[in-house]
Short mmCIF file of C-alpha atoms in Angstrom, two decimals:
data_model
loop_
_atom_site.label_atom_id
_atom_site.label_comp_id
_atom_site.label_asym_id
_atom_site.label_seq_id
_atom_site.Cartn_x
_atom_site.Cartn_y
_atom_site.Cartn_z
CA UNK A 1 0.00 0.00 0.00
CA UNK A 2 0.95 3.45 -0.65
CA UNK A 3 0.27 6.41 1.26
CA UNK A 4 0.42 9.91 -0.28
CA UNK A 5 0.14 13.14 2.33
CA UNK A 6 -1.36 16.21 0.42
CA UNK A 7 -1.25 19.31 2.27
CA UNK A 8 -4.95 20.91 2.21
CA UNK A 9 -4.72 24.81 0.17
CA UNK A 10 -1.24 25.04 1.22
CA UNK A 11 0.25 28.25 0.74
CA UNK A 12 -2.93 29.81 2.35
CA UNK A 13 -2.54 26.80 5.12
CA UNK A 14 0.90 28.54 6.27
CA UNK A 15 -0.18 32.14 6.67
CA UNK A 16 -2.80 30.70 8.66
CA UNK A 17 -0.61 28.95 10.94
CA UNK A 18 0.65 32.49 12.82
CA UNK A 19 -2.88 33.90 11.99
CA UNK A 20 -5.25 31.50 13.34
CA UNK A 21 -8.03 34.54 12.82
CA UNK A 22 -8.06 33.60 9.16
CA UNK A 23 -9.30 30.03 9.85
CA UNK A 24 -12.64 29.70 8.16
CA UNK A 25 -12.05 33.06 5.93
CA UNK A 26 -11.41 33.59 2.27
CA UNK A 27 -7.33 33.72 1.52
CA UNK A 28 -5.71 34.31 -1.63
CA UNK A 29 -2.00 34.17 -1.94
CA UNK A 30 -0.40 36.88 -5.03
CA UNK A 31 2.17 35.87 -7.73
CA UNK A 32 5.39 37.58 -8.06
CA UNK A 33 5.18 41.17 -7.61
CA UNK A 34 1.40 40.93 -6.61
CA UNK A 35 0.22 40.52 -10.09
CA UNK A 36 -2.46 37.52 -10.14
CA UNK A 37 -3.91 35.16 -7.72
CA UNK A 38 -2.15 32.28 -7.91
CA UNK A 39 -3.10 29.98 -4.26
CA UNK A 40 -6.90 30.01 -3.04
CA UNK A 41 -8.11 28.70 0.47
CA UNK A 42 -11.60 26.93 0.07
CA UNK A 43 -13.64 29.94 1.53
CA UNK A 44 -12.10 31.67 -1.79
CA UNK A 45 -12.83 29.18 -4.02
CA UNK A 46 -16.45 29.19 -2.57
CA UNK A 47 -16.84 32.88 -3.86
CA UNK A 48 -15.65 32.16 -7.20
CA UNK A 49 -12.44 33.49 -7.32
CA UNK A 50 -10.83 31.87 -9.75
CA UNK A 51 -6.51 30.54 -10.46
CA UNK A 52 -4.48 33.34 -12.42
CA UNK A 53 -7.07 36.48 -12.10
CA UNK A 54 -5.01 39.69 -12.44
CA UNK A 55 -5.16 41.48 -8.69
CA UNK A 56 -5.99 44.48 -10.37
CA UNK A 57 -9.22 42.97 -11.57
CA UNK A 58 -10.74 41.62 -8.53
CA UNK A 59 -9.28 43.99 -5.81
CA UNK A 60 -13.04 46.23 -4.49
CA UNK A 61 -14.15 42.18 -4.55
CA UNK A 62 -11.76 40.98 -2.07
CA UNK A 63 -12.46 44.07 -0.09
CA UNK A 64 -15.88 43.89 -0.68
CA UNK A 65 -15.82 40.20 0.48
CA UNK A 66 -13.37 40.78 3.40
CA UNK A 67 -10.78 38.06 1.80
CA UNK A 68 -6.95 38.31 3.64
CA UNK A 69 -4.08 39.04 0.67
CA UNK A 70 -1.21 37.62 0.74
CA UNK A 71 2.02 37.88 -1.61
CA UNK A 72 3.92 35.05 -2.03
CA UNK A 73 6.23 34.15 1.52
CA UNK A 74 8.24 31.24 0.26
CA UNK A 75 10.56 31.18 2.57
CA UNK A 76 8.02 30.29 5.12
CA UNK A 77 5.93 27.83 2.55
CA UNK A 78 9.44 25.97 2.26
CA UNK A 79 10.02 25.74 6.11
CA UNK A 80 7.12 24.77 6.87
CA UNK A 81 7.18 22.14 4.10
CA UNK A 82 10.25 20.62 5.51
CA UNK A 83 8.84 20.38 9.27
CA UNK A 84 5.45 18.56 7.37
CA UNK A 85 7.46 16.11 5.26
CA UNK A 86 9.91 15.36 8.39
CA UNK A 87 6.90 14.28 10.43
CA UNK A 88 5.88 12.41 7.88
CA UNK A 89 9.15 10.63 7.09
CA UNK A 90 9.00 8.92 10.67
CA UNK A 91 5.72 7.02 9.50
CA UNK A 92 8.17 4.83 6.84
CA UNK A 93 11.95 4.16 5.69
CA UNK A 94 10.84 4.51 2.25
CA UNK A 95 9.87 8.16 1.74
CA UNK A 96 9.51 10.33 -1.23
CA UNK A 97 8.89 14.04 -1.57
CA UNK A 98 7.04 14.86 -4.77
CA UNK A 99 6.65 18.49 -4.61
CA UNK A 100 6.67 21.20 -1.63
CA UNK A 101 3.04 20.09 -0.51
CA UNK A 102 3.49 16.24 -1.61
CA UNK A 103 5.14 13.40 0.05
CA UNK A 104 4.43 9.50 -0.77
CA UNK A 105 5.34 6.64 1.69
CA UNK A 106 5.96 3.25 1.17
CA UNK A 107 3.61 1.71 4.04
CA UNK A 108 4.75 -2.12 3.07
CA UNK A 109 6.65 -2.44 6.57
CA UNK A 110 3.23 -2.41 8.40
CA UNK A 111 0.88 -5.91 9.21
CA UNK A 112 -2.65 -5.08 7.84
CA UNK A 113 -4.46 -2.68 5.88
CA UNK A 114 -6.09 -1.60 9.82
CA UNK A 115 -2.44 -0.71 11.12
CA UNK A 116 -2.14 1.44 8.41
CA UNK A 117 -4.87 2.99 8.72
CA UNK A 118 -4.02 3.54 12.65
CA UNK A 119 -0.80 5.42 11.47
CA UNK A 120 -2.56 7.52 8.94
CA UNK A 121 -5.16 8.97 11.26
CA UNK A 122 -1.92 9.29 14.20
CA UNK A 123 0.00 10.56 11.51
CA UNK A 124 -2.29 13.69 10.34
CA UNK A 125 -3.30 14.69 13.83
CA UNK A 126 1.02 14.56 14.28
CA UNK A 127 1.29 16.97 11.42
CA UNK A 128 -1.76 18.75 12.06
CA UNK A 129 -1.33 19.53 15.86
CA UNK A 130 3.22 19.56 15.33
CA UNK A 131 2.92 22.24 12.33
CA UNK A 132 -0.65 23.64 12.17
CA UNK A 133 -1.07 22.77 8.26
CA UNK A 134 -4.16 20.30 7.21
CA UNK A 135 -3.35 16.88 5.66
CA UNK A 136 -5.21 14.55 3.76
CA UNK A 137 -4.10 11.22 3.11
CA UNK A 138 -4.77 8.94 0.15
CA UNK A 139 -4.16 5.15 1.06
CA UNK A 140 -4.61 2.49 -2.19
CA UNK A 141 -2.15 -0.04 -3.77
CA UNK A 142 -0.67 2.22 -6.15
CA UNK A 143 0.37 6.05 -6.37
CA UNK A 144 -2.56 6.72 -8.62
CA UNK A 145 -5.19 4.98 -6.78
CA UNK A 146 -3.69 7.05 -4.07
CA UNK A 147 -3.76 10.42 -5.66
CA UNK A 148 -6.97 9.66 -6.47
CA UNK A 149 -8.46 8.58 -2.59
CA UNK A 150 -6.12 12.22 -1.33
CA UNK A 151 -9.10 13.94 -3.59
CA UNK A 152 -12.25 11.78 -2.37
CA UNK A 153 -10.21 12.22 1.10
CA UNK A 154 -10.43 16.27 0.67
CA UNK A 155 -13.81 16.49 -1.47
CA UNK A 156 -15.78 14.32 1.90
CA UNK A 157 -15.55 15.52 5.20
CA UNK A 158 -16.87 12.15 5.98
CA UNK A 159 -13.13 10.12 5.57
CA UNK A 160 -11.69 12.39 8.42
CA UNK A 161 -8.97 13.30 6.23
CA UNK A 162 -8.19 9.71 5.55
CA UNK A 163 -8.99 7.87 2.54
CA UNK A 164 -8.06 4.04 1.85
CA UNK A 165 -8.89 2.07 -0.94
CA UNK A 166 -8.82 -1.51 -0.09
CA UNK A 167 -11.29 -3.24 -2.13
CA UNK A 168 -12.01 -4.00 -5.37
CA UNK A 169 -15.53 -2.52 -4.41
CA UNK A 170 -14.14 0.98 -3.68
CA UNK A 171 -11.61 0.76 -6.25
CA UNK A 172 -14.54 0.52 -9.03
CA UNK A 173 -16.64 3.24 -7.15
CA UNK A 174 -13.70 6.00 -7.53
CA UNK A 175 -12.75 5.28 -10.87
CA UNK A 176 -16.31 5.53 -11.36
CA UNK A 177 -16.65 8.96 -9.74
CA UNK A 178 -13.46 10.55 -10.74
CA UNK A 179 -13.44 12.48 -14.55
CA UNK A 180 -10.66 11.22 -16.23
CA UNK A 181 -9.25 14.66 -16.02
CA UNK A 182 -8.32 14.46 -12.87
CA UNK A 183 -6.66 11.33 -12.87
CA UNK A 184 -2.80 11.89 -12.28
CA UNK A 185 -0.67 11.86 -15.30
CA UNK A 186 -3.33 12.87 -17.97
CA UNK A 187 -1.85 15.71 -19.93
CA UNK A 188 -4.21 18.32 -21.52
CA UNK A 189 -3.60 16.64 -24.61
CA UNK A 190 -4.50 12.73 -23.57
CA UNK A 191 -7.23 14.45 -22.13
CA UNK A 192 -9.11 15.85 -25.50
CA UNK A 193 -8.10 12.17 -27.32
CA UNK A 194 -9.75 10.16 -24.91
CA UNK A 195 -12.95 12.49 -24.94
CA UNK A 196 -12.80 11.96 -28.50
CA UNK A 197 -13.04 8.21 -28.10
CA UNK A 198 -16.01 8.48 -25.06
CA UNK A 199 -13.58 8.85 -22.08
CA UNK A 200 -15.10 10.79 -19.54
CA UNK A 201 -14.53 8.85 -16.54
CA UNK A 202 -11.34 7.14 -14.81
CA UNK A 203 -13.75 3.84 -15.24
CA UNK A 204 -14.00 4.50 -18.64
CA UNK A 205 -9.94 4.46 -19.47
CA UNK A 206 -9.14 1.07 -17.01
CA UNK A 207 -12.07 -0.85 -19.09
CA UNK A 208 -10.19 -0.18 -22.45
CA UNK A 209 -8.09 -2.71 -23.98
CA UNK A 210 -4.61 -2.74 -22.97
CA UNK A 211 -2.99 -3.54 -26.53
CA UNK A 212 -5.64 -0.23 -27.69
CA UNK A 213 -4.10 2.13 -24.88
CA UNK A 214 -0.61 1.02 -25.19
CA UNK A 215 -1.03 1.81 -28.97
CA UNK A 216 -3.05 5.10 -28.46
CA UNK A 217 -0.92 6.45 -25.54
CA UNK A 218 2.13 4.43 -25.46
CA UNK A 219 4.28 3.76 -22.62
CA UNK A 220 3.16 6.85 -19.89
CA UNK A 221 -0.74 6.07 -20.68
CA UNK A 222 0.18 2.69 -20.21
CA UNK A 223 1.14 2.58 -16.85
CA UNK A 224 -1.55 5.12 -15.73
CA UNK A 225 -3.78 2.13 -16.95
CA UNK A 226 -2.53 -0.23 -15.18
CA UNK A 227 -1.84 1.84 -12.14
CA UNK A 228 -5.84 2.40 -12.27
CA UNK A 229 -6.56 -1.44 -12.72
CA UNK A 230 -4.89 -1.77 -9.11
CA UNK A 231 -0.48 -3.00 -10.63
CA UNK A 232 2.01 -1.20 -9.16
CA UNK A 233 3.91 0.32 -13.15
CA UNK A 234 5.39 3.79 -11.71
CA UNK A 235 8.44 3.14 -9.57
CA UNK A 236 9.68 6.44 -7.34
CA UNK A 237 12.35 7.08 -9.63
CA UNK A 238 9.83 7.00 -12.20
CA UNK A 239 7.57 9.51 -10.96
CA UNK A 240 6.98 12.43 -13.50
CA UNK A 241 9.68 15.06 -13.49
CA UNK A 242 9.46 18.68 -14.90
CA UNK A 243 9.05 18.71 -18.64
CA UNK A 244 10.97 22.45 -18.48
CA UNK A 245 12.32 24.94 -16.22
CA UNK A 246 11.14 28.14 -16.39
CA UNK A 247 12.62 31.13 -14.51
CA UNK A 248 10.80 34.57 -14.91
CA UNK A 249 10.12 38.47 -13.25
CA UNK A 250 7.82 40.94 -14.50
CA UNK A 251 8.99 44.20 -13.12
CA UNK A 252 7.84 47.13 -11.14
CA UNK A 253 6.97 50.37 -12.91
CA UNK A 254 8.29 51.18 -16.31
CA UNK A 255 10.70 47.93 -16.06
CA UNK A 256 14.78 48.10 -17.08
CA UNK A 257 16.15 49.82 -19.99
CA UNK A 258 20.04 49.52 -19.30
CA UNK A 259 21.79 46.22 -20.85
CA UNK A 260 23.54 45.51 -17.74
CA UNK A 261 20.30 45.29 -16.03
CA UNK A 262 19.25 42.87 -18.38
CA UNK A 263 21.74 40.48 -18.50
CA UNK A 264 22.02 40.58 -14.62
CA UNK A 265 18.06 39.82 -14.52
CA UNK A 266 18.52 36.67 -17.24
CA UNK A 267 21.45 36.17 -14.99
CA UNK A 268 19.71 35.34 -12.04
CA UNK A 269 17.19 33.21 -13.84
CA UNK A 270 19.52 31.23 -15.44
CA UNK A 271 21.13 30.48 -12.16
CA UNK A 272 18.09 29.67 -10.50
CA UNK A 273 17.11 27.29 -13.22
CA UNK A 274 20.40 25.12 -13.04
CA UNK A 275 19.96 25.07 -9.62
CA UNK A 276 16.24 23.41 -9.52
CA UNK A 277 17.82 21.35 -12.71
CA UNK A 278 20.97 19.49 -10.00
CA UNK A 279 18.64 19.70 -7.33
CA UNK A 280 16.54 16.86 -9.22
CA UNK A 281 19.59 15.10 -10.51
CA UNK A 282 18.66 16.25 -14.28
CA UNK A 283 20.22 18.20 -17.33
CA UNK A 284 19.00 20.18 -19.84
CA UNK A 285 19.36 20.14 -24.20
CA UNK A 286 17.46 23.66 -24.82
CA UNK A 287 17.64 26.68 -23.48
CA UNK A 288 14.99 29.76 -24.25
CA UNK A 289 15.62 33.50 -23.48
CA UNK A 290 12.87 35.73 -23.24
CA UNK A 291 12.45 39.18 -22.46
CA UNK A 292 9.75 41.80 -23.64
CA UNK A 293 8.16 45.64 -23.29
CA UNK A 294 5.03 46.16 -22.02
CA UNK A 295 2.33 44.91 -24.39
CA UNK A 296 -0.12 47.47 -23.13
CA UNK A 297 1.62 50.43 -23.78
CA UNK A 298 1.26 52.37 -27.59
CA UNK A 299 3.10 55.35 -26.80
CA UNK A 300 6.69 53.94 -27.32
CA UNK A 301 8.37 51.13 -29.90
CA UNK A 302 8.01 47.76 -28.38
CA UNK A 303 10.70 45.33 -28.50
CA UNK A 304 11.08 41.06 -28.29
CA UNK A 305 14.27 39.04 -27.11
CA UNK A 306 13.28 35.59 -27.87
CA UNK A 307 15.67 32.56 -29.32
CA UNK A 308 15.96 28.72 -28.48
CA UNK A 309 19.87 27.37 -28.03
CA UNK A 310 20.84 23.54 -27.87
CA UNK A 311 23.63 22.60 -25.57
CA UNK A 312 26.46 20.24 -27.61
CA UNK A 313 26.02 18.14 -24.40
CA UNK A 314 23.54 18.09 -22.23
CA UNK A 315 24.23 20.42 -19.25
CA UNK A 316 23.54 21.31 -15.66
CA UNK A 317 26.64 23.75 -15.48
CA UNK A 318 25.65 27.52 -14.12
CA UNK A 319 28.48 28.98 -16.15
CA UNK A 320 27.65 27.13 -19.07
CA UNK A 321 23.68 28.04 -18.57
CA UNK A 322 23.97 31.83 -18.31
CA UNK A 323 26.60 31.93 -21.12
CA UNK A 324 24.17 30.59 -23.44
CA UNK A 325 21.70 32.90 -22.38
CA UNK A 326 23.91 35.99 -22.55
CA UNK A 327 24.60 35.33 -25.87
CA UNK A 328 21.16 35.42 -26.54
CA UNK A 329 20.61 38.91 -24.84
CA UNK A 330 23.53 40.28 -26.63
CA UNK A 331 22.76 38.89 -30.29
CA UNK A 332 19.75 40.67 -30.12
CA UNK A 333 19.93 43.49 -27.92
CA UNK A 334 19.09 46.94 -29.99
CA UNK A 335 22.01 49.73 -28.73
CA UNK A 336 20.70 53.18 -29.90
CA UNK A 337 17.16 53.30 -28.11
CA UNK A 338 15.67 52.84 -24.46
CA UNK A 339 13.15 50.26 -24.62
CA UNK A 340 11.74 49.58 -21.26
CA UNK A 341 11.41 45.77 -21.03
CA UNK A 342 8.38 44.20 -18.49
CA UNK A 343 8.92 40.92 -18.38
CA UNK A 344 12.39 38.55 -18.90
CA UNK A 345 12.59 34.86 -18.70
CA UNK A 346 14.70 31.48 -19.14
CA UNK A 347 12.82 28.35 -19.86
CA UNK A 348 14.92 24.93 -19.59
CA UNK A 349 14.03 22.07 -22.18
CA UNK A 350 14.28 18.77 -23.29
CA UNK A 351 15.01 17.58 -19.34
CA UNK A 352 16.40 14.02 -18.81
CA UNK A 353 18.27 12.38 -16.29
CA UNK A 354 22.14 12.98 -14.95
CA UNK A 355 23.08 9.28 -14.54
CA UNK A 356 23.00 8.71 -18.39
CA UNK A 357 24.55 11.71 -20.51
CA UNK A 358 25.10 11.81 -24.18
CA UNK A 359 28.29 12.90 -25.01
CA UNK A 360 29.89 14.76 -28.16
CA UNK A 361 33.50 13.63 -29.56
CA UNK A 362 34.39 17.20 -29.83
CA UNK A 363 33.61 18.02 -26.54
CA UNK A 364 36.32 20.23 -24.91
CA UNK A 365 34.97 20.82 -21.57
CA UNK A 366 36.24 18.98 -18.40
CA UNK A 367 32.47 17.70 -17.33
CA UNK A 368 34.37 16.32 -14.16
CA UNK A 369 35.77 19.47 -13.05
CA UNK A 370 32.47 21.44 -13.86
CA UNK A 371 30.61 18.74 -11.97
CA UNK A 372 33.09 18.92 -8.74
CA UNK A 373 32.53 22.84 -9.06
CA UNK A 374 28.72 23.25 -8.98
CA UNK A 375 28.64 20.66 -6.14
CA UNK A 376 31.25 22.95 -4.48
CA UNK A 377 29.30 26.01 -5.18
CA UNK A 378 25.51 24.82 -4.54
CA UNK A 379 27.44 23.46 -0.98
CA UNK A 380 28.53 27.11 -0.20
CA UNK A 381 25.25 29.11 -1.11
CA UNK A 382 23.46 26.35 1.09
CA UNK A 383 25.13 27.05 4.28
CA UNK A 384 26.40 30.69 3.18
CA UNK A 385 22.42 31.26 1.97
CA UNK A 386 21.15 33.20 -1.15
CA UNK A 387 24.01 33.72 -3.69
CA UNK A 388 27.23 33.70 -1.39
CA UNK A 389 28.88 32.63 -4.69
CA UNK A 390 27.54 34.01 -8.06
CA UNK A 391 29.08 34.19 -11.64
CA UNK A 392 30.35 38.28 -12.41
CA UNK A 393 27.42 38.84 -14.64
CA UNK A 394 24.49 38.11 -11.38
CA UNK A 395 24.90 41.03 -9.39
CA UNK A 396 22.26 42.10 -7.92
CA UNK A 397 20.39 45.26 -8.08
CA UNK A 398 17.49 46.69 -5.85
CA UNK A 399 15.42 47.67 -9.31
CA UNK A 400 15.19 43.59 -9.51
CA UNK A 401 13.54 43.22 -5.69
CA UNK A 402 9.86 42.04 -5.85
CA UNK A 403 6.49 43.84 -5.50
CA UNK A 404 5.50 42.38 -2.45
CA UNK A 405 3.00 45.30 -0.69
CA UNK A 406 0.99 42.19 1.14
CA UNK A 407 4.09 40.23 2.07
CA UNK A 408 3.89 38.46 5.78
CA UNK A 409 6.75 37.86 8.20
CA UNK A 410 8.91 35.30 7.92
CA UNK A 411 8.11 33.74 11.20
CA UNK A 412 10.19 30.62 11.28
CA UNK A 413 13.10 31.67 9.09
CA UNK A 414 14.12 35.59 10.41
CA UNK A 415 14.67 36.05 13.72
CA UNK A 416 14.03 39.61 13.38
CA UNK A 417 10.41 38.68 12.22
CA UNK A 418 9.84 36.15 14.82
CA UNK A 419 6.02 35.85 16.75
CA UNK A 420 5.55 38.16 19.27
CA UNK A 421 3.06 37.16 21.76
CA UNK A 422 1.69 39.83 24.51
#
């Protein structure tokens, strides 16, 4: 059996924890620089506020309606991630965290199907009463069966937050209730072909042939198939991984004009992205560089940096990363006039693993020595924090700061910010 933990609304979950007067009332949580709603709690959802609406948009509404604002605090949504998922790694040896709300759990080293049930239920009200964010656990004999009881778990209040699948009986009754689109690992597009073909329900896709959906959706749809019909196909190490990367920053008022500004913004990104990219044991083949003028305004010459570069060998390296995209920035950057650019971005493609690397004959760079370095360097910015080592070309300007007017204190992470209590 496998047990998934799935933290209930969780960004609006952690500014609750040090506000316990927002329990019960709408939340939203902003996007970079306050732009669009990006995290609802389920009071929000309720008054049909909906993912990605522009602030700007909806801002007498959520006065109107009394919600709390938030922007984005994720340096407290990533501590309190880690003190969730370290609770929950005592419930198992074999532990897996799948994203920052996500863990899964190997519950094989327990007698019966009641034990682990007893450990669920101990488990949440652990988590629950140790870190103050909600949990619901999904118990079934695969990951997707156990995605899949974490939604029935959070959808009925009746479960208690716990929700095992352990019969053929209830495994037919979810499929049956579950739309296919919301069964994990169904991309947008599987989604529209297996409407086309009268697939509307999870029930619907395990009763299909398995020669038909191996030929229809090959190898991933596969295993999502058989992962539904109650066999173990997706291994941890198997789990889906990030397609692409992507690193971006609108920014504040009219945005950056200089070049320097620029290619210290693309800088950063590109940093950040082969950070997250050795942080999953991965490497890239593509790299994209974006960066654009406002689209709104009509009263000055707009301008778009935009190109796609393929790495020789497929890379990991920082320096390697944000040469690539400087070249980009300075191929097509326009001397002679100020446009004011908005938005820049880097985008990371064509991800695969680091165990197995293709190489090129021609290849003059020592991949040992760049490997050695990065693990020097990622080992210094952990324990130095932020960027205590950087490449020339990142440093860092206050124009590049966020927008955050709603921001709350870092509670657990500042010790300047810590609770005061009267």
């Amino acid at each position: 059996m496998w047990l998934l933990c799935d933290c209930d609304n969780f960004f609006a979950s952690c500014e609750r924890v040090f506000a316990p007067n927002l329990i019960g009332k709408p939340v939203v949580i902003l996007s970079n620089n306050d732009g669009c709603i990006i995290a609802r709690s389920k009071e929000a959802k309720q008054l049909g506020i909906k993912m990605g609406t522009p602030l700007y948009q909806v801002k007498d509404f959520l006065a109107k309606n009394d919600v709390a604002v938030f922007s984005s605090n994720y340096l407290l949504y990533g501590d309190l991630s880690s003190r969730v998922m370290s609770l929950l790694s005592r419930y198992s040896d074999k532990f897996y965290q799948y994203s920052i709300d996500e863990g899964f759990l190997d519950m094989s080293c327990y007698a019966s199907n009641e034990e682990i049930l007893q450990q669920a239920r101990t488990c949440r009200e652990v988590i629950t009463r140790g870190v103050g964010v909600p949990v619901t656990l999904g118990i079934a004999p695969t990951k997707t069966l156990a995605k899949l009881a974490s939604k029935f778990g959070k959808k009925y209040e009746g479960y208690g937050g716990v929700c095992m699948i352990d019969t053929e009986e209830k495994r037919l009754q979810a499929l049956e209730l579950c739309p296919i689109e919301d069964v994990w690992g169904i991309g947008r597009r599987s989604f529209d072909n297996l409407n086309y073909y009268g697939i509307h329900t999870a029930k619907d896709f395990a009763a299909k042939n398995p020669i038909w959906v191996r030929n229809m959706f090959k190898v991933t749809g596969y295993r999502t198939w058989l992962e539904l019909n109650g066999k173990n196909a997706i291994s941890v190490e198997e789990l889906p991984e990030r397609q692409s990367i992507c690193v971006s920053r609108s920014f504040s008022g009219e945005g950056i004009c200089k070049q320097e500004e620029v290619e210290a913004a693309v800088s950063n990104f590109a940093s950040i992205c082969a950070e997250k990219l050795r942080r999953q044991h991965s490497v890239c083949k593509l790299i994209t560089v974006f960066a654009y003028t406002s689209r709104f305004r009509t009263d000055v010459p707009s301008k778009v940096i935009n190109a796609t570069l393929p790495f020789a060998v497929a890379t990991c390296d920082t320096c390697e990363i944000i040469k690539a995209a400087m070249s980009v920035i300075r191929t097509q950057w326009s001397p002679g006039y100020a446009y004011y650019y908005k938005k820049a971005g880097v985008i990371l493609s064509e991800i695969s693993s680091d165990k197995v690397v293709e190489q090129d004959l021609f290849d003059k760079t020592d991949r040992r020595k760049q490997y050695r370095l990065n693990k020097v360097v990622d080992r210094i910015n952990h324990k130095g924090g932020g960027q205590s080592v950087r490449v020339a070309t990142q440093f860092l300007s206050k124009r590049f700061h966020l927008k955050r007017e709603y921001i709350s204190r870092q509670y657990t992470t500042n010790l300047a910010e810590l609770l005061k209590v009267k």
